[in-house]
PDB file of C-alpha atoms in Angstrom:
ATOM      1  CA  MET A 210     -12.801  57.876  49.269  1.00 50.00           C
ATOM      2  CA  LYS A 211     -10.261  55.522  47.704  1.00 45.00           C
ATOM      3  CA  THR A 212     -12.085  52.574  49.274  1.00 49.00           C
ATOM      4  CA  PHE A 213     -15.392  53.753  47.820  1.00 45.00           C
ATOM      5  CA  LYS A 214     -13.853  54.111  44.364  1.00 46.00           C
ATOM      6  CA  SER A 215     -12.316  50.649  44.624  1.00 46.00           C
ATOM      7  CA  VAL A 216     -15.665  49.128  45.574  1.00 39.00           C
ATOM      8  CA  CYS A 217     -17.336  50.886  42.637  1.00 43.00           C
ATOM      9  CA  ILE A 218     -14.710  49.565  40.215  1.00 44.00           C
ATOM     10  CA  VAL A 219     -15.136  46.013  41.511  1.00 41.00           C
ATOM     11  CA  LEU A 220     -18.932  46.238  41.263  1.00 41.00           C
ATOM     12  CA  LEU A 221     -18.702  47.639  37.739  1.00 46.00           C
ATOM     13  CA  PHE A 222     -16.369  44.794  36.741  1.00 45.00           C
ATOM     14  CA  LEU A 223     -18.691  42.176  38.201  1.00 42.00           C
ATOM     15  CA  PHE A 224     -21.725  43.800  36.597  1.00 43.00           C
ATOM     16  CA  SER A 225     -19.997  43.940  33.204  1.00 44.00           C
ATOM     17  CA  ASN A 226     -19.022  40.274  33.442  1.00 43.00           C
ATOM     18  CA  SER A 227     -22.563  39.367  34.431  1.00 39.00           C
ATOM     19  CA  ILE A 228     -24.005  41.192  31.438  1.00 42.00           C
ATOM     20  CA  MET A 229     -21.449  39.576  29.119  1.00 45.00           C
ATOM     21  CA  SER A 230     -22.267  36.141  30.508  1.00 43.00           C
ATOM     22  CA  GLN A 231     -25.955  36.810  30.067  1.00 50.00           C
ATOM     23  CA  ASP A 232     -25.360  37.941  26.479  1.00 84.00           C
ATOM     24  CA  ARG A 233     -23.379  34.817  25.623  1.00 93.00           C
ATOM     25  CA  SER A 234     -26.194  32.714  27.009  1.00 94.00           C
ATOM     26  CA  ASN A 235     -28.104  33.788  23.890  1.00 96.00           C
ATOM     27  CA  TYR A 236     -25.938  31.228  22.127  1.00 98.00           C
ATOM     28  CA  GLN A 237     -27.988  28.075  22.670  1.00 97.00           C
ATOM     29  CA  LYS A 238     -26.090  24.962  23.725  1.00 98.00           C
ATOM     30  CA  LYS A 239     -26.402  22.080  21.268  1.00 98.00           C
ATOM     31  CA  ASN A 240     -24.696  18.785  20.440  1.00 97.00           C
ATOM     32  CA  PHE A 241     -24.391  17.121  17.064  1.00 97.00           C
ATOM     33  CA  LEU A 242     -24.299  13.321  17.251  1.00 96.00           C
ATOM     34  CA  LYS A 243     -23.036  10.979  14.562  1.00 93.00           C
ATOM     35  CA  GLU A 244     -22.224   7.292  14.883  1.00 90.00           C
ATOM     36  CA  GLY A 245     -21.455   7.508  18.572  1.00 91.00           C
ATOM     37  CA  ASP A 246     -19.334  10.661  18.284  1.00 94.00           C
ATOM     38  CA  SER A 247     -20.445  14.161  19.226  1.00 96.00           C
ATOM     39  CA  LEU A 248     -19.572  17.754  18.422  1.00 98.00           C
ATOM     40  CA  SER A 249     -20.643  20.435  20.873  1.00 98.00           C
ATOM     41  CA  TYR A 250     -21.688  23.775  19.424  1.00 98.00           C
ATOM     42  CA  ARG A 251     -23.369  27.036  20.311  1.00 98.00           C
ATOM     43  CA  ILE A 252     -25.895  28.644  17.997  1.00 98.00           C
ATOM     44  CA  LEU A 253     -27.144  32.231  17.942  1.00 98.00           C
ATOM     45  CA  MET A 254     -30.464  32.694  16.184  1.00 98.00           C
ATOM     46  CA  PRO A 255     -31.490  35.995  14.577  1.00 97.00           C
ATOM     47  CA  LYS A 256     -33.570  38.411  16.585  1.00 95.00           C
ATOM     48  CA  ASN A 257     -37.268  37.801  15.959  1.00 93.00           C
ATOM     49  CA  TYR A 258     -36.382  34.588  14.166  1.00 96.00           C
ATOM     50  CA  ASN A 259     -38.906  33.667  11.475  1.00 97.00           C
ATOM     51  CA  PRO A 260     -38.661  30.002  10.352  1.00 96.00           C
ATOM     52  CA  SER A 261     -40.113  30.906   6.949  1.00 95.00           C
ATOM     53  CA  ILE A 262     -37.265  33.305   6.108  1.00 96.00           C
ATOM     54  CA  LYS A 263     -33.918  32.252   4.644  1.00 98.00           C
ATOM     55  CA  TYR A 264     -30.959  33.462   6.696  1.00 98.00           C
ATOM     56  CA  PRO A 265     -27.209  33.623   6.083  1.00 98.00           C
ATOM     57  CA  LEU A 266     -25.116  31.167   8.080  1.00 98.00           C
ATOM     58  CA  VAL A 267     -21.855  32.167   9.778  1.00 98.00           C
ATOM     59  CA  LEU A 268     -19.590  29.378  11.023  1.00 98.00           C
ATOM     60  CA  PHE A 269     -16.639  30.310  13.231  1.00 98.00           C
ATOM     61  CA  LEU A 270     -13.821  27.951  14.202  1.00 98.00           C
ATOM     62  CA  HIS A 271     -11.849  28.540  17.396  1.00 98.00           C
ATOM     63  CA  GLY A 272      -8.152  27.971  18.072  1.00 96.00           C
ATOM     64  CA  SER A 273      -6.323  25.210  19.922  1.00 95.00           C
ATOM     65  CA  GLY A 274      -6.620  26.931  23.298  1.00 95.00           C
ATOM     66  CA  GLU A 275     -10.400  26.642  23.279  1.00 98.00           C
ATOM     67  CA  ARG A 276     -10.638  22.909  22.604  1.00 98.00           C
ATOM     68  CA  GLY A 277     -12.532  20.653  24.991  1.00 97.00           C
ATOM     69  CA  ASN A 278     -16.062  19.560  25.791  1.00 95.00           C
ATOM     70  CA  ASP A 279     -17.358  22.330  28.077  1.00 97.00           C
ATOM     71  CA  ASN A 280     -19.308  23.948  25.188  1.00 98.00           C
ATOM     72  CA  GLU A 281     -18.198  27.319  26.560  1.00 97.00           C
ATOM     73  CA  SER A 282     -14.577  28.031  25.687  1.00 97.00           C
ATOM     74  CA  GLN A 283     -15.160  28.393  21.952  1.00 98.00           C
ATOM     75  CA  LEU A 284     -17.085  31.614  22.640  1.00 98.00           C
ATOM     76  CA  VAL A 285     -14.078  33.400  24.150  1.00 97.00           C
ATOM     77  CA  HIS A 286     -12.997  35.032  20.888  1.00 98.00           C
ATOM     78  CA  GLY A 287     -15.400  36.454  18.341  1.00 97.00           C
ATOM     79  CA  SER A 288     -18.791  35.589  19.770  1.00 98.00           C
ATOM     80  CA  ASP A 289     -19.323  39.040  21.311  1.00 97.00           C
ATOM     81  CA  LEU A 290     -19.051  40.663  17.886  1.00 97.00           C
ATOM     82  CA  PHE A 291     -22.242  38.960  16.707  1.00 98.00           C
ATOM     83  CA  LEU A 292     -24.062  39.806  19.956  1.00 97.00           C
ATOM     84  CA  LYS A 293     -23.827  43.551  19.416  1.00 97.00           C
ATOM     85  CA  GLU A 294     -27.278  45.053  19.096  1.00 96.00           C
ATOM     86  CA  GLU A 295     -26.409  47.015  15.967  1.00 97.00           C
ATOM     87  CA  VAL A 296     -24.926  43.904  14.340  1.00 97.00           C
ATOM     88  CA  ARG A 297     -27.960  41.748  15.116  1.00 97.00           C
ATOM     89  CA  ASN A 298     -30.271  44.437  13.769  1.00 97.00           C
ATOM     90  CA  LYS A 299     -28.304  45.095  10.594  1.00 98.00           C
ATOM     91  CA  TYR A 300     -27.147  41.559   9.762  1.00 98.00           C
ATOM     92  CA  PRO A 301     -29.724  38.965  10.842  1.00 98.00           C
ATOM     93  CA  ALA A 302     -28.002  35.596  10.550  1.00 98.00           C
ATOM     94  CA  ILE A 303     -27.596  32.201  12.148  1.00 98.00           C
ATOM     95  CA  VAL A 304     -24.191  32.128  13.854  1.00 98.00           C
ATOM     96  CA  VAL A 305     -22.575  28.849  14.951  1.00 98.00           C
ATOM     97  CA  PHE A 306     -19.482  28.255  17.108  1.00 98.00           C
ATOM     98  CA  PRO A 307     -18.571  24.534  17.220  1.00 98.00           C
ATOM     99  CA  GLN A 308     -16.034  23.165  19.718  1.00 98.00           C
ATOM    100  CA  CYS A 309     -13.213  20.853  18.668  1.00 98.00           C
ATOM    101  CA  ALA A 310     -12.350  18.036  21.071  1.00 96.00           C
ATOM    102  CA  ALA A 311      -9.212  18.189  23.206  1.00 95.00           C
ATOM    103  CA  ASN A 312      -6.098  16.756  21.508  1.00 88.00           C
ATOM    104  CA  SER A 313      -7.816  16.986  18.123  1.00 94.00           C
ATOM    105  CA  SER A 314      -7.822  19.636  15.390  1.00 96.00           C
ATOM    106  CA  TRP A 315      -9.889  20.948  12.508  1.00 98.00           C
ATOM    107  CA  ALA A 316      -7.141  20.073  10.003  1.00 96.00           C
ATOM    108  CA  LYS A 317      -4.224  17.666   9.974  1.00 94.00           C
ATOM    109  CA  MET A 318      -0.785  19.231  10.289  1.00 92.00           C
ATOM    110  CA  ASN A 319       2.594  18.658  11.907  1.00 92.00           C
ATOM    111  CA  MET A 320       4.204  21.164  14.235  1.00 91.00           C
ATOM    112  CA  ASN A 321       7.892  21.063  15.115  1.00 91.00           C
ATOM    113  CA  GLY A 322      10.133  23.250  17.250  1.00 88.00           C
ATOM    114  CA  GLU A 323       9.472  25.715  20.004  1.00 87.00           C
ATOM    115  CA  ILE A 324       8.460  29.354  19.926  1.00 87.00           C
ATOM    116  CA  PRO A 325       9.881  31.438  18.254  1.00 84.00           C
ATOM    117  CA  ASN A 326      11.265  28.813  15.861  1.00 84.00           C
ATOM    118  CA  ARG A 327       8.073  26.841  15.373  1.00 88.00           C
ATOM    119  CA  LYS A 328       7.538  25.247  11.980  1.00 92.00           C
ATOM    120  CA  PHE A 329       4.328  23.825  10.525  1.00 95.00           C
ATOM    121  CA  THR A 330       3.869  21.208   7.842  1.00 95.00           C
ATOM    122  CA  PHE A 331       0.546  21.410   6.027  1.00 96.00           C
ATOM    123  CA  TYR A 332      -0.640  18.672   3.707  1.00 94.00           C
ATOM    124  CA  GLU A 333      -1.927  18.961   0.182  1.00 92.00           C
ATOM    125  CA  LYS A 334      -3.987  15.823   0.624  1.00 89.00           C
ATOM    126  CA  SER A 335      -4.784  14.125   3.905  1.00 89.00           C
ATOM    127  CA  ASP A 336      -7.596  12.212   5.527  1.00 93.00           C
ATOM    128  CA  PRO A 337      -9.951  14.454   7.489  1.00 96.00           C
ATOM    129  CA  THR A 338      -9.797  14.563  11.254  1.00 96.00           C
ATOM    130  CA  LYS A 339     -12.739  13.169  13.184  1.00 96.00           C
ATOM    131  CA  ASP A 340     -13.766  16.687  14.154  1.00 97.00           C
ATOM    132  CA  MET A 341     -13.690  17.822  10.526  1.00 98.00           C
ATOM    133  CA  LEU A 342     -16.051  14.991   9.592  1.00 97.00           C
ATOM    134  CA  LEU A 343     -18.323  15.926  12.493  1.00 98.00           C
ATOM    135  CA  LEU A 344     -18.192  19.563  11.388  1.00 98.00           C
ATOM    136  CA  GLU A 345     -19.277  18.630   7.874  1.00 98.00           C
ATOM    137  CA  GLY A 346     -22.066  16.512   9.341  1.00 98.00           C
ATOM    138  CA  LEU A 347     -23.181  19.447  11.470  1.00 98.00           C
ATOM    139  CA  LEU A 348     -23.325  21.695   8.405  1.00 98.00           C
ATOM    140  CA  LYS A 349     -25.572  19.208   6.634  1.00 98.00           C
ATOM    141  CA  GLN A 350     -27.850  19.014   9.658  1.00 98.00           C
ATOM    142  CA  LEU A 351     -28.060  22.799   9.966  1.00 98.00           C
ATOM    143  CA  LYS A 352     -29.093  23.086   6.328  1.00 97.00           C
ATOM    144  CA  ARG A 353     -31.804  20.473   6.887  1.00 97.00           C
ATOM    145  CA  THR A 354     -33.055  22.012  10.133  1.00 97.00           C
ATOM    146  CA  TYR A 355     -33.171  25.705   9.240  1.00 97.00           C
ATOM    147  CA  LYS A 356     -33.987  27.734   6.159  1.00 97.00           C
ATOM    148  CA  ILE A 357     -30.456  28.794   5.319  1.00 98.00           C
ATOM    149  CA  ASP A 358     -29.623  30.927   2.327  1.00 98.00           C
ATOM    150  CA  LYS A 359     -27.266  28.535   0.562  1.00 97.00           C
ATOM    151  CA  ASN A 360     -25.786  31.435  -1.384  1.00 98.00           C
ATOM    152  CA  LYS A 361     -24.719  33.163   1.843  1.00 98.00           C
ATOM    153  CA  ILE A 362     -22.767  30.663   3.923  1.00 98.00           C
ATOM    154  CA  TYR A 363     -19.622  32.087   5.507  1.00 98.00           C
ATOM    155  CA  VAL A 364     -16.744  30.553   7.449  1.00 98.00           C
ATOM    156  CA  GLY A 365     -13.952  32.037   9.512  1.00 98.00           C
ATOM    157  CA  GLY A 366     -11.573  31.011  12.233  1.00 98.00           C
ATOM    158  CA  LEU A 367      -8.473  31.935  14.163  1.00 98.00           C
ATOM    159  CA  SER A 368      -5.148  30.116  14.535  1.00 98.00           C
ATOM    160  CA  MET A 369      -6.062  26.390  14.399  1.00 97.00           C
ATOM    161  CA  GLY A 370      -9.479  27.602  13.243  1.00 98.00           C
ATOM    162  CA  GLY A 371      -7.865  29.650  10.488  1.00 98.00           C
ATOM    163  CA  MET A 372      -6.167  26.468   9.328  1.00 98.00           C
ATOM    164  CA  GLY A 373      -9.511  24.713   9.588  1.00 98.00           C
ATOM    165  CA  THR A 374     -11.089  27.426   7.446  1.00 98.00           C
ATOM    166  CA  PHE A 375      -8.706  26.662   4.581  1.00 98.00           C
ATOM    167  CA  GLU A 376      -9.300  22.925   5.026  1.00 98.00           C
ATOM    168  CA  LEU A 377     -13.090  23.155   5.179  1.00 98.00           C
ATOM    169  CA  VAL A 378     -13.208  25.220   1.988  1.00 98.00           C
ATOM    170  CA  ARG A 379     -10.770  22.838   0.286  1.00 98.00           C
ATOM    171  CA  ARG A 380     -13.085  19.943   1.078  1.00 97.00           C
ATOM    172  CA  ASN A 381     -16.262  21.881   0.192  1.00 97.00           C
ATOM    173  CA  PRO A 382     -15.172  24.254  -2.576  1.00 97.00           C
ATOM    174  CA  LYS A 383     -18.678  25.231  -3.724  1.00 96.00           C
ATOM    175  CA  MET A 384     -20.311  25.787  -0.331  1.00 98.00           C
ATOM    176  CA  PHE A 385     -19.023  29.141   0.912  1.00 98.00           C
ATOM    177  CA  ALA A 386     -19.475  32.697  -0.318  1.00 98.00           C
ATOM    178  CA  ALA A 387     -16.689  34.179   1.826  1.00 98.00           C
ATOM    179  CA  ALA A 388     -13.954  33.031   4.187  1.00 98.00           C
ATOM    180  CA  ILE A 389     -11.944  34.898   6.841  1.00 98.00           C
ATOM    181  CA  PRO A 390      -8.917  32.968   8.189  1.00 98.00           C
ATOM    182  CA  ILE A 391      -7.051  34.780  10.965  1.00 98.00           C
ATOM    183  CA  CYS A 392      -3.418  33.898  11.849  1.00 98.00           C
ATOM    184  CA  GLY A 393      -3.738  30.523  10.154  1.00 98.00           C
ATOM    185  CA  GLY A 394      -2.123  28.770   7.236  1.00 98.00           C
ATOM    186  CA  ALA A 395      -2.313  25.847   4.825  1.00 98.00           C
ATOM    187  CA  ASN A 396      -0.409  24.169   2.021  1.00 98.00           C
ATOM    188  CA  PRO A 397      -0.195  26.585  -0.939  1.00 98.00           C
ATOM    189  CA  GLN A 398      -0.703  23.612  -3.298  1.00 97.00           C
ATOM    190  CA  ILE A 399      -4.401  23.511  -2.316  1.00 98.00           C
ATOM    191  CA  SER A 400      -5.043  27.009  -3.674  1.00 98.00           C
ATOM    192  CA  ASN A 401      -6.701  25.703  -6.826  1.00 97.00           C
ATOM    193  CA  LYS A 402      -9.399  24.262  -4.557  1.00 97.00           C
ATOM    194  CA  LEU A 403     -10.117  27.624  -2.907  1.00 98.00           C
ATOM    195  CA  THR A 404     -11.513  29.546  -5.879  1.00 97.00           C
ATOM    196  CA  GLY A 405     -15.168  29.496  -4.774  1.00 97.00           C
ATOM    197  CA  PRO A 406     -15.410  32.114  -2.019  1.00 98.00           C
ATOM    198  CA  ASP A 407     -13.957  35.592  -1.643  1.00 98.00           C
ATOM    199  CA  TRP A 408     -11.261  35.765   1.020  1.00 98.00           C
ATOM    200  CA  TRP A 409     -10.040  38.227   3.612  1.00 98.00           C
ATOM    201  CA  VAL A 410      -6.909  36.927   5.333  1.00 98.00           C
ATOM    202  CA  PHE A 411      -5.457  38.470   8.519  1.00 98.00           C
ATOM    203  CA  HIS A 412      -2.151  38.061  10.358  1.00 98.00           C
ATOM    204  CA  GLY A 413       0.164  39.951  12.697  1.00 98.00           C
ATOM    205  CA  ASP A 414       3.733  40.303  11.459  1.00 97.00           C
ATOM    206  CA  ALA A 415       5.122  39.753  14.986  1.00 97.00           C
ATOM    207  CA  ASP A 416       3.307  36.428  15.414  1.00 97.00           C
ATOM    208  CA  ASN A 417       5.774  33.846  16.741  1.00 95.00           C
ATOM    209  CA  VAL A 418       3.125  31.193  17.459  1.00 96.00           C
ATOM    210  CA  VAL A 419       1.975  30.814  13.849  1.00 97.00           C
ATOM    211  CA  PRO A 420       4.456  32.865  11.798  1.00 97.00           C
ATOM    212  CA  GLU A 421       2.960  35.338   9.344  1.00 97.00           C
ATOM    213  CA  LYS A 422       4.711  33.678   6.404  1.00 97.00           C
ATOM    214  CA  TYR A 423       2.107  30.889   6.398  1.00 98.00           C
ATOM    215  CA  SER A 424      -0.668  33.333   5.548  1.00 98.00           C
ATOM    216  CA  ALA A 425       1.558  35.264   3.135  1.00 98.00           C
ATOM    217  CA  GLU A 426       2.429  32.106   1.209  1.00 98.00           C
ATOM    218  CA  MET A 427      -1.242  31.197   0.923  1.00 98.00           C
ATOM    219  CA  VAL A 428      -2.206  34.655  -0.291  1.00 98.00           C
ATOM    220  CA  ASP A 429       0.538  34.645  -2.935  1.00 98.00           C
ATOM    221  CA  ALA A 430      -0.567  31.236  -4.205  1.00 98.00           C
ATOM    222  CA  MET A 431      -4.242  32.240  -4.190  1.00 98.00           C
ATOM    223  CA  LYS A 432      -3.547  35.398  -6.166  1.00 98.00           C
ATOM    224  CA  LYS A 433      -1.806  33.291  -8.815  1.00 98.00           C
ATOM    225  CA  GLU A 434      -5.070  31.328  -9.108  1.00 98.00           C
ATOM    226  CA  GLY A 435      -6.971  34.563  -9.700  1.00 98.00           C
ATOM    227  CA  ILE A 436      -8.813  34.293  -6.381  1.00 98.00           C
ATOM    228  CA  ASN A 437     -10.390  37.441  -4.989  1.00 98.00           C
ATOM    229  CA  VAL A 438      -8.346  37.742  -1.784  1.00 98.00           C
ATOM    230  CA  LYS A 439      -7.604  40.656   0.536  1.00 98.00           C
ATOM    231  CA  TYR A 440      -4.659  40.458   2.918  1.00 98.00           C
ATOM    232  CA  THR A 441      -4.320  42.591   6.023  1.00 98.00           C
ATOM    233  CA  VAL A 442      -1.069  42.424   8.003  1.00 98.00           C
ATOM    234  CA  TYR A 443      -0.864  44.191  11.363  1.00 98.00           C
ATOM    235  CA  PRO A 444       2.619  45.619  12.072  1.00 98.00           C
ATOM    236  CA  GLY A 445       3.963  44.751  15.507  1.00 98.00           C
ATOM    237  CA  VAL A 446       0.973  42.547  16.375  1.00 98.00           C
ATOM    238  CA  GLY A 447       1.551  39.064  17.739  1.00 97.00           C
ATOM    239  CA  HIS A 448      -0.648  36.014  17.658  1.00 97.00           C
ATOM    240  CA  ASN A 449      -3.796  37.744  18.884  1.00 97.00           C
ATOM    241  CA  SER A 450      -4.395  39.491  15.566  1.00 98.00           C
ATOM    242  CA  TRP A 451      -8.037  38.441  15.887  1.00 98.00           C
ATOM    243  CA  ASP A 452      -8.598  41.482  18.138  1.00 98.00           C
ATOM    244  CA  ASN A 453      -7.569  43.722  15.254  1.00 98.00           C
ATOM    245  CA  ALA A 454      -9.556  41.707  12.723  1.00 98.00           C
ATOM    246  CA  PHE A 455     -12.750  41.838  14.779  1.00 98.00           C
ATOM    247  CA  ALA A 456     -12.293  45.604  15.120  1.00 98.00           C
ATOM    248  CA  GLU A 457     -12.102  46.164  11.345  1.00 98.00           C
ATOM    249  CA  PRO A 458     -14.968  48.591  10.627  1.00 97.00           C
ATOM    250  CA  GLU A 459     -15.702  47.013   7.235  1.00 98.00           C
ATOM    251  CA  LEU A 460     -15.396  43.358   8.273  1.00 98.00           C
ATOM    252  CA  LEU A 461     -19.081  42.505   8.583  1.00 98.00           C
ATOM    253  CA  SER A 462     -20.278  44.730   5.743  1.00 98.00           C
ATOM    254  CA  TRP A 463     -17.695  43.002   3.525  1.00 98.00           C
ATOM    255  CA  LEU A 464     -18.672  39.546   4.759  1.00 98.00           C
ATOM    256  CA  PHE A 465     -22.427  39.862   4.417  1.00 98.00           C
ATOM    257  CA  SER A 466     -22.154  41.519   0.996  1.00 98.00           C
ATOM    258  CA  LYS A 467     -20.799  38.285  -0.470  1.00 98.00           C
ATOM    259  CA  ALA A 468     -22.987  35.741  -2.218  1.00 98.00           C
ATOM    260  CA  ARG A 469     -22.278  32.740  -4.415  1.00 96.00           C
TER     261      ARG A 469
END
């Protein structure tokens, strides 16, 4: 009997993984090319896509652990949320997950020390990384290729991608309607460049990879600029606060309600 139960559990696990893999295959594999450089990305089109209809665009930036060129790893966190049947039915949108190259980043920063005493230095002004320039080029191409509602462009990201979210908005202050950085950070001096979108910032207070203070400092500075920003801190949660953020029941209704 125990053997039978074990076999059933294994089969269920394999079946679940197969279904998940099949679902993620709905994200089409693409590559953006510019001047000899490339940026891999996955794109999820709305159900029953109609090229004559304008759709919101959601851009999500992964963390450092998902860098590379396999055009797969960036889907590990967050992509399943937008695959849910009820989400696709209620919030038809174009969803894009780009992949940052190995040993690169979405935003320039310095990191010193080891966990749990890691310290980050974020810049007020710095030249963009190659992947940031490719990301901006991809956004331009997406807007040329598809009918995107330019008043409903959203960006979010986790860890390195949360840092990239702040940087992308800083560089394109009038593009986004809402932004959701998770366990990220930036230089508080850039807050006057972040007034365009509404913000919902997330962090775990037990995060020793990217300490929570980096989000808290940004939120304090943004509030002083009069920016509409929500801040959710998860007590006892470490670096993987994205699990909590993705489980927020009002996350998507909040996001898709925003318009420039």
